[in-house]
Amino acid sequence: MVELQDAAFLLRRIAYGDSSYIIHVLGQSHGRLTLMARGARRPKSPFRASLEPLHMLHLTWRPGRTGMGTLVDVDRGVEMVNGAHSPEGLQLCAVAAHIFQEGDPQGFDELQRAFGLLATRSPQDGMLAGVWSLLDDHGLLGPLDHCWQCGSASEQLFWSEAECRCKVCGGGEMLNPGLRRAVPAVMTSARVKLSAADLTMWARMIQDVLRRHGIRPMNVV
Ligand SMILES: [Zn+2]
């Protein structure tokens, strides 16, 4: 029977029956997949130690005739974020699991980029940068120097209904110009630090975007 292989990140592991897991993964070439890992909860299962989140996994599976495939082999590769960053890494997985749905061809590269941002920053800055990157890659954000509704550049921009908007399109709470410059700077350089007030505002903006798009709000501050 044909077997497929791919590099992948584990998103979720759900106990199934007495001894198995159903796993949700983001494959590099196959996108989001659901696989049955038979016997993976048995003490002697070779899957047991390998099926870990926050690592690059190398999977072999047999596709199902209808729907779910069956895991045949898994090798655990490099750790994407170290142990000190693992709670934040799991939050990135949770956001990715909401954004990328079954059959979606994307997700692996986006989550890898988010892990990279987290791994090179403090846990809090890194998680905000990682989630921002996932949301941006998914087209839910725009640049912070333009109105996301009409596209006009303006000195004064506001945060309204989880979007950066000009006065005409929304008004609302004024976005501090320092924050609007600092966010793109933090995304490209691990050396940039946000002030405590800017971090709090950025976390709130992220929560607003997650909520607006029906993604479970997370513990970002
Ligand atoms: Zn506008």
mmCIF file of C-alpha atoms and ligand atoms in Angstrom:
data_model
loop_
_atom_site.group_PDB
_atom_site.id
_atom_site.type_symbol
_atom_site.label_atom_id
_atom_site.label_comp_id
_atom_site.label_asym_id
_atom_site.label_seq_id
_atom_site.Cartn_x
_atom_site.Cartn_y
_atom_site.Cartn_z
ATOM 1 C CA MET A 1 0.000 0.000 0.000
ATOM 2 C CA VAL A 2 1.242 3.511 -0.771
ATOM 3 C CA GLU A 3 2.922 5.410 2.049
ATOM 4 C CA LEU A 4 3.484 9.163 2.218
ATOM 5 C CA GLN A 5 6.135 11.120 4.089
ATOM 6 C CA ASP A 6 6.411 14.712 5.217
ATOM 7 C CA ALA A 7 7.992 17.004 7.775
ATOM 8 C CA ALA A 8 5.287 18.230 10.144
ATOM 9 C CA PHE A 9 4.401 20.053 13.350
ATOM 10 C CA LEU A 10 2.009 18.499 15.849
ATOM 11 C CA LEU A 11 -0.967 20.740 16.634
ATOM 12 C CA ARG A 12 -3.176 18.491 18.747
ATOM 13 C CA ARG A 13 -3.140 15.014 20.193
ATOM 14 C CA ILE A 14 -6.529 13.648 21.191
ATOM 15 C CA ALA A 15 -6.876 10.389 23.136
ATOM 16 C CA TYR A 16 -8.900 7.846 21.182
ATOM 17 C CA GLY A 17 -10.142 4.506 22.484
ATOM 18 C CA ASP A 18 -8.011 2.754 25.105
ATOM 19 C CA SER A 19 -4.584 3.234 23.629
ATOM 20 C CA SER A 20 -4.554 5.466 20.553
ATOM 21 C CA TYR A 21 -4.303 9.111 19.611
ATOM 22 C CA ILE A 22 -5.888 11.052 16.804
ATOM 23 C CA ILE A 23 -3.301 13.649 15.828
ATOM 24 C CA HIS A 24 -3.685 16.911 13.927
ATOM 25 C CA VAL A 25 -0.524 18.017 12.145
ATOM 26 C CA LEU A 26 0.653 20.688 9.719
ATOM 27 C CA GLY A 27 2.696 18.993 7.016
ATOM 28 C CA GLN A 28 5.244 20.911 4.965
ATOM 29 C CA SER A 29 3.918 19.622 1.620
ATOM 30 C CA HIS A 30 0.564 18.170 2.656
ATOM 31 C CA GLY A 31 -0.843 20.962 4.823
ATOM 32 C CA ARG A 32 -3.156 20.125 7.667
ATOM 33 C CA LEU A 33 -3.819 16.420 8.169
ATOM 34 C CA THR A 34 -5.576 14.233 10.699
ATOM 35 C CA LEU A 35 -3.976 10.848 11.357
ATOM 36 C CA MET A 36 -4.724 7.876 13.579
ATOM 37 C CA ALA A 37 -1.742 6.923 15.744
ATOM 38 C CA ARG A 38 -2.725 3.394 16.771
ATOM 39 C CA GLY A 39 -1.446 2.205 20.129
ATOM 40 C CA ALA A 40 0.467 5.465 20.669
ATOM 41 C CA ARG A 41 -0.505 5.632 24.346
ATOM 42 C CA ARG A 42 0.858 2.156 25.136
ATOM 43 C CA PRO A 43 4.013 2.357 27.283
ATOM 44 C CA LYS A 44 6.097 0.526 24.705
ATOM 45 C CA SER A 45 4.765 2.331 21.634
ATOM 46 C CA PRO A 46 7.556 3.839 19.528
ATOM 47 C CA PHE A 47 5.167 6.751 18.814
ATOM 48 C CA ARG A 48 4.824 7.638 22.462
ATOM 49 C CA ALA A 49 8.088 9.514 22.977
ATOM 50 C CA SER A 50 8.189 11.006 19.492
ATOM 51 C CA LEU A 51 4.775 12.602 19.168
ATOM 52 C CA GLU A 52 5.735 15.846 20.860
ATOM 53 C CA PRO A 53 4.704 19.389 19.954
ATOM 54 C CA LEU A 54 7.334 22.104 19.345
ATOM 55 C CA HIS A 55 9.575 19.706 17.418
ATOM 56 C CA MET A 56 10.032 19.127 13.728
ATOM 57 C CA LEU A 57 8.575 15.655 13.163
ATOM 58 C CA HIS A 58 9.185 13.394 10.196
ATOM 59 C CA LEU A 59 6.057 11.378 9.556
ATOM 60 C CA THR A 60 5.230 8.363 7.424
ATOM 61 C CA TRP A 61 1.569 7.447 6.985
ATOM 62 C CA ARG A 62 -0.851 5.512 4.858
ATOM 63 C CA PRO A 63 -3.618 7.717 3.478
ATOM 64 C CA GLY A 64 -7.125 6.561 4.289
ATOM 65 C CA ARG A 65 -9.513 5.572 1.521
ATOM 66 C CA THR A 66 -11.939 8.076 2.976
ATOM 67 C CA GLY A 67 -10.585 10.738 5.294
ATOM 68 C CA MET A 68 -8.198 9.920 8.102
ATOM 69 C CA GLY A 69 -4.848 8.285 7.364
ATOM 70 C CA THR A 70 -2.885 5.965 9.627
ATOM 71 C CA LEU A 71 0.479 6.891 11.112
ATOM 72 C CA VAL A 72 3.158 4.330 10.288
ATOM 73 C CA ASP A 73 6.330 5.941 11.605
ATOM 74 C CA VAL A 74 7.469 9.123 13.328
ATOM 75 C CA ASP A 75 10.946 10.514 13.962
ATOM 76 C CA ARG A 76 11.353 13.439 16.288
ATOM 77 C CA GLY A 77 13.708 16.046 14.830
ATOM 78 C CA VAL A 78 14.968 19.396 16.079
ATOM 79 C CA GLU A 79 13.305 21.314 18.875
ATOM 80 C CA MET A 80 11.817 24.550 17.466
ATOM 81 C CA VAL A 81 11.641 26.511 20.736
ATOM 82 C CA ASN A 82 13.447 25.658 23.958
ATOM 83 C CA GLY A 83 11.776 24.553 27.166
ATOM 84 C CA ALA A 84 11.668 28.048 28.681
ATOM 85 C CA HIS A 85 9.481 29.155 25.759
ATOM 86 C CA SER A 86 7.250 26.086 25.634
ATOM 87 C CA PRO A 87 4.026 27.578 27.115
ATOM 88 C CA GLU A 88 4.205 30.346 24.494
ATOM 89 C CA GLY A 89 5.088 27.811 21.803
ATOM 90 C CA LEU A 90 1.954 25.837 22.643
ATOM 91 C CA GLN A 91 -0.087 29.044 22.355
ATOM 92 C CA LEU A 92 1.271 29.524 18.841
ATOM 93 C CA CYS A 93 0.209 25.943 18.022
ATOM 94 C CA ALA A 94 -3.279 26.671 19.408
ATOM 95 C CA VAL A 95 -3.648 29.787 17.237
ATOM 96 C CA ALA A 96 -2.320 27.909 14.175
ATOM 97 C CA ALA A 97 -4.801 25.080 14.864
ATOM 98 C CA HIS A 98 -7.645 27.602 14.660
ATOM 99 C CA ILE A 99 -6.357 29.400 11.577
ATOM 100 C CA PHE A 100 -5.416 26.389 9.438
ATOM 101 C CA GLN A 101 -8.238 23.923 8.971
ATOM 102 C CA GLU A 102 -8.340 20.318 7.720
ATOM 103 C CA GLY A 103 -7.272 20.142 4.084
ATOM 104 C CA ASP A 104 -5.675 23.596 4.160
ATOM 105 C CA PRO A 105 -2.412 23.380 2.185
ATOM 106 C CA GLN A 106 -0.775 26.176 4.200
ATOM 107 C CA GLY A 107 0.395 26.402 7.767
ATOM 108 C CA PHE A 108 3.749 24.686 8.138
ATOM 109 C CA ASP A 109 5.889 27.580 6.866
ATOM 110 C CA GLU A 110 3.772 30.086 8.762
ATOM 111 C CA LEU A 111 4.116 28.207 12.071
ATOM 112 C CA GLN A 112 7.836 27.690 11.470
ATOM 113 C CA ARG A 113 8.223 31.465 11.005
ATOM 114 C CA ALA A 114 6.269 32.115 14.216
ATOM 115 C CA PHE A 115 8.433 29.607 16.141
ATOM 116 C CA GLY A 116 11.524 31.415 14.824
ATOM 117 C CA LEU A 117 10.258 34.766 16.109
ATOM 118 C CA LEU A 118 9.489 33.253 19.523
ATOM 119 C CA ALA A 119 12.791 31.409 19.810
ATOM 120 C CA THR A 120 14.873 34.572 19.352
ATOM 121 C CA ARG A 121 12.960 36.864 21.726
ATOM 122 C CA SER A 122 11.835 37.005 25.344
ATOM 123 C CA PRO A 123 8.819 34.717 25.871
ATOM 124 C CA GLN A 124 6.312 37.577 25.978
ATOM 125 C CA ASP A 125 7.678 39.655 23.085
ATOM 126 C CA GLY A 126 8.261 36.449 21.143
ATOM 127 C CA MET A 127 4.742 35.160 21.575
ATOM 128 C CA LEU A 128 3.181 38.462 20.521
ATOM 129 C CA ALA A 129 5.498 38.604 17.503
ATOM 130 C CA GLY A 130 4.696 34.972 16.646
ATOM 131 C CA VAL A 131 0.929 35.426 16.848
ATOM 132 C CA TRP A 132 1.137 38.711 14.919
ATOM 133 C CA SER A 133 3.075 36.892 12.204
ATOM 134 C CA LEU A 134 0.493 34.067 11.987
ATOM 135 C CA LEU A 135 -2.361 36.587 11.741
ATOM 136 C CA ASP A 136 -0.470 38.692 9.205
ATOM 137 C CA ASP A 137 0.413 35.674 7.024
ATOM 138 C CA HIS A 138 -3.263 34.745 7.095
ATOM 139 C CA GLY A 139 -4.267 38.174 5.760
ATOM 140 C CA LEU A 140 -6.020 39.380 8.900
ATOM 141 C CA LEU A 141 -3.754 42.401 9.451
ATOM 142 C CA GLY A 142 -2.514 45.393 7.520
ATOM 143 C CA PRO A 143 0.333 47.888 7.864
ATOM 144 C CA LEU A 144 0.135 50.153 10.894
ATOM 145 C CA ASP A 145 0.846 53.300 8.835
ATOM 146 C CA HIS A 146 -2.303 53.011 6.707
ATOM 147 C CA CYS A 147 -6.032 52.740 7.276
ATOM 148 C CA TRP A 148 -7.043 49.089 6.732
ATOM 149 C CA GLN A 149 -10.419 50.200 5.362
ATOM 150 C CA CYS A 150 -9.639 52.899 2.788
ATOM 151 C CA GLY A 151 -5.856 52.508 2.509
ATOM 152 C CA SER A 152 -5.077 56.149 3.172
ATOM 153 C CA ALA A 153 -1.867 57.034 4.984
ATOM 154 C CA SER A 154 -2.451 59.343 7.873
ATOM 155 C CA GLU A 155 -0.608 60.880 10.792
ATOM 156 C CA GLN A 156 -3.494 60.007 13.058
ATOM 157 C CA LEU A 157 -4.741 56.438 13.071
ATOM 158 C CA PHE A 158 -7.099 54.711 15.459
ATOM 159 C CA TRP A 159 -7.811 51.200 16.742
ATOM 160 C CA SER A 160 -11.406 50.361 15.962
ATOM 161 C CA GLU A 161 -13.124 46.951 15.648
ATOM 162 C CA ALA A 162 -9.808 45.100 15.551
ATOM 163 C CA GLU A 163 -8.503 47.264 12.719
ATOM 164 C CA CYS A 164 -6.203 50.220 12.281
ATOM 165 C CA ARG A 165 -8.448 52.904 10.769
ATOM 166 C CA CYS A 166 -8.403 56.573 9.858
ATOM 167 C CA LYS A 167 -10.733 59.017 11.538
ATOM 168 C CA VAL A 168 -13.240 58.882 8.675
ATOM 169 C CA CYS A 169 -13.441 55.068 8.596
ATOM 170 C CA GLY A 170 -13.701 54.445 12.286
ATOM 171 C CA GLY A 171 -12.095 56.800 14.703
ATOM 172 C CA GLY A 172 -12.061 55.244 18.161
ATOM 173 C CA GLU A 173 -8.975 54.848 20.267
ATOM 174 C CA MET A 174 -5.917 56.700 18.984
ATOM 175 C CA LEU A 175 -2.952 54.470 18.150
ATOM 176 C CA ASN A 176 0.254 55.852 19.561
ATOM 177 C CA PRO A 177 2.649 56.600 16.626
ATOM 178 C CA GLY A 178 5.535 55.130 18.660
ATOM 179 C CA LEU A 179 3.726 51.787 18.873
ATOM 180 C CA ARG A 180 2.887 51.884 15.165
ATOM 181 C CA ARG A 181 6.604 52.199 14.383
ATOM 182 C CA ALA A 182 7.768 49.786 17.098
ATOM 183 C CA VAL A 183 5.608 46.811 16.056
ATOM 184 C CA PRO A 184 7.119 46.408 12.560
ATOM 185 C CA ALA A 185 10.576 47.022 14.084
ATOM 186 C CA VAL A 186 10.059 44.236 16.657
ATOM 187 C CA MET A 187 8.931 41.904 13.882
ATOM 188 C CA THR A 188 12.218 42.317 12.033
ATOM 189 C CA SER A 189 14.736 42.710 14.869
ATOM 190 C CA ALA A 190 15.051 40.754 18.109
ATOM 191 C CA ARG A 191 16.947 43.693 19.613
ATOM 192 C CA VAL A 192 14.007 46.106 19.559
ATOM 193 C CA LYS A 193 12.154 46.333 22.879
ATOM 194 C CA LEU A 194 8.638 47.646 23.356
ATOM 195 C CA SER A 195 7.736 49.707 26.408
ATOM 196 C CA ALA A 196 5.448 48.034 28.950
ATOM 197 C CA ALA A 197 2.555 50.259 27.851
ATOM 198 C CA ASP A 198 3.100 49.402 24.176
ATOM 199 C CA LEU A 199 3.323 45.682 24.963
ATOM 200 C CA THR A 200 0.014 45.842 26.823
ATOM 201 C CA MET A 201 -1.652 47.684 23.944
ATOM 202 C CA TRP A 202 -0.197 45.288 21.361
ATOM 203 C CA ALA A 203 -1.467 42.297 23.359
ATOM 204 C CA ARG A 204 -4.924 43.888 23.488
ATOM 205 C CA MET A 205 -4.906 44.526 19.730
ATOM 206 C CA ILE A 206 -4.009 40.870 19.147
ATOM 207 C CA GLN A 207 -6.822 39.724 21.455
ATOM 208 C CA ASP A 208 -9.246 41.934 19.513
ATOM 209 C CA VAL A 209 -8.173 40.419 16.183
ATOM 210 C CA LEU A 210 -8.433 36.859 17.564
ATOM 211 C CA ARG A 211 -11.886 37.559 18.990
ATOM 212 C CA ARG A 212 -13.132 39.260 15.848
ATOM 213 C CA HIS A 213 -12.164 36.249 13.752
ATOM 214 C CA GLY A 214 -13.607 33.726 16.181
ATOM 215 C CA ILE A 215 -10.250 32.433 17.386
ATOM 216 C CA ARG A 216 -10.145 31.496 21.059
ATOM 217 C CA PRO A 217 -8.558 34.413 22.974
ATOM 218 C CA MET A 218 -5.343 33.421 24.637
ATOM 219 C CA ASN A 219 -3.303 34.294 27.613
ATOM 220 C CA VAL A 220 -1.064 36.849 25.981
ATOM 221 C CA VAL A 221 -0.140 39.006 28.958
HETATM 222 ZN ZN ZN B 1 -9.907 55.059 6.176
#
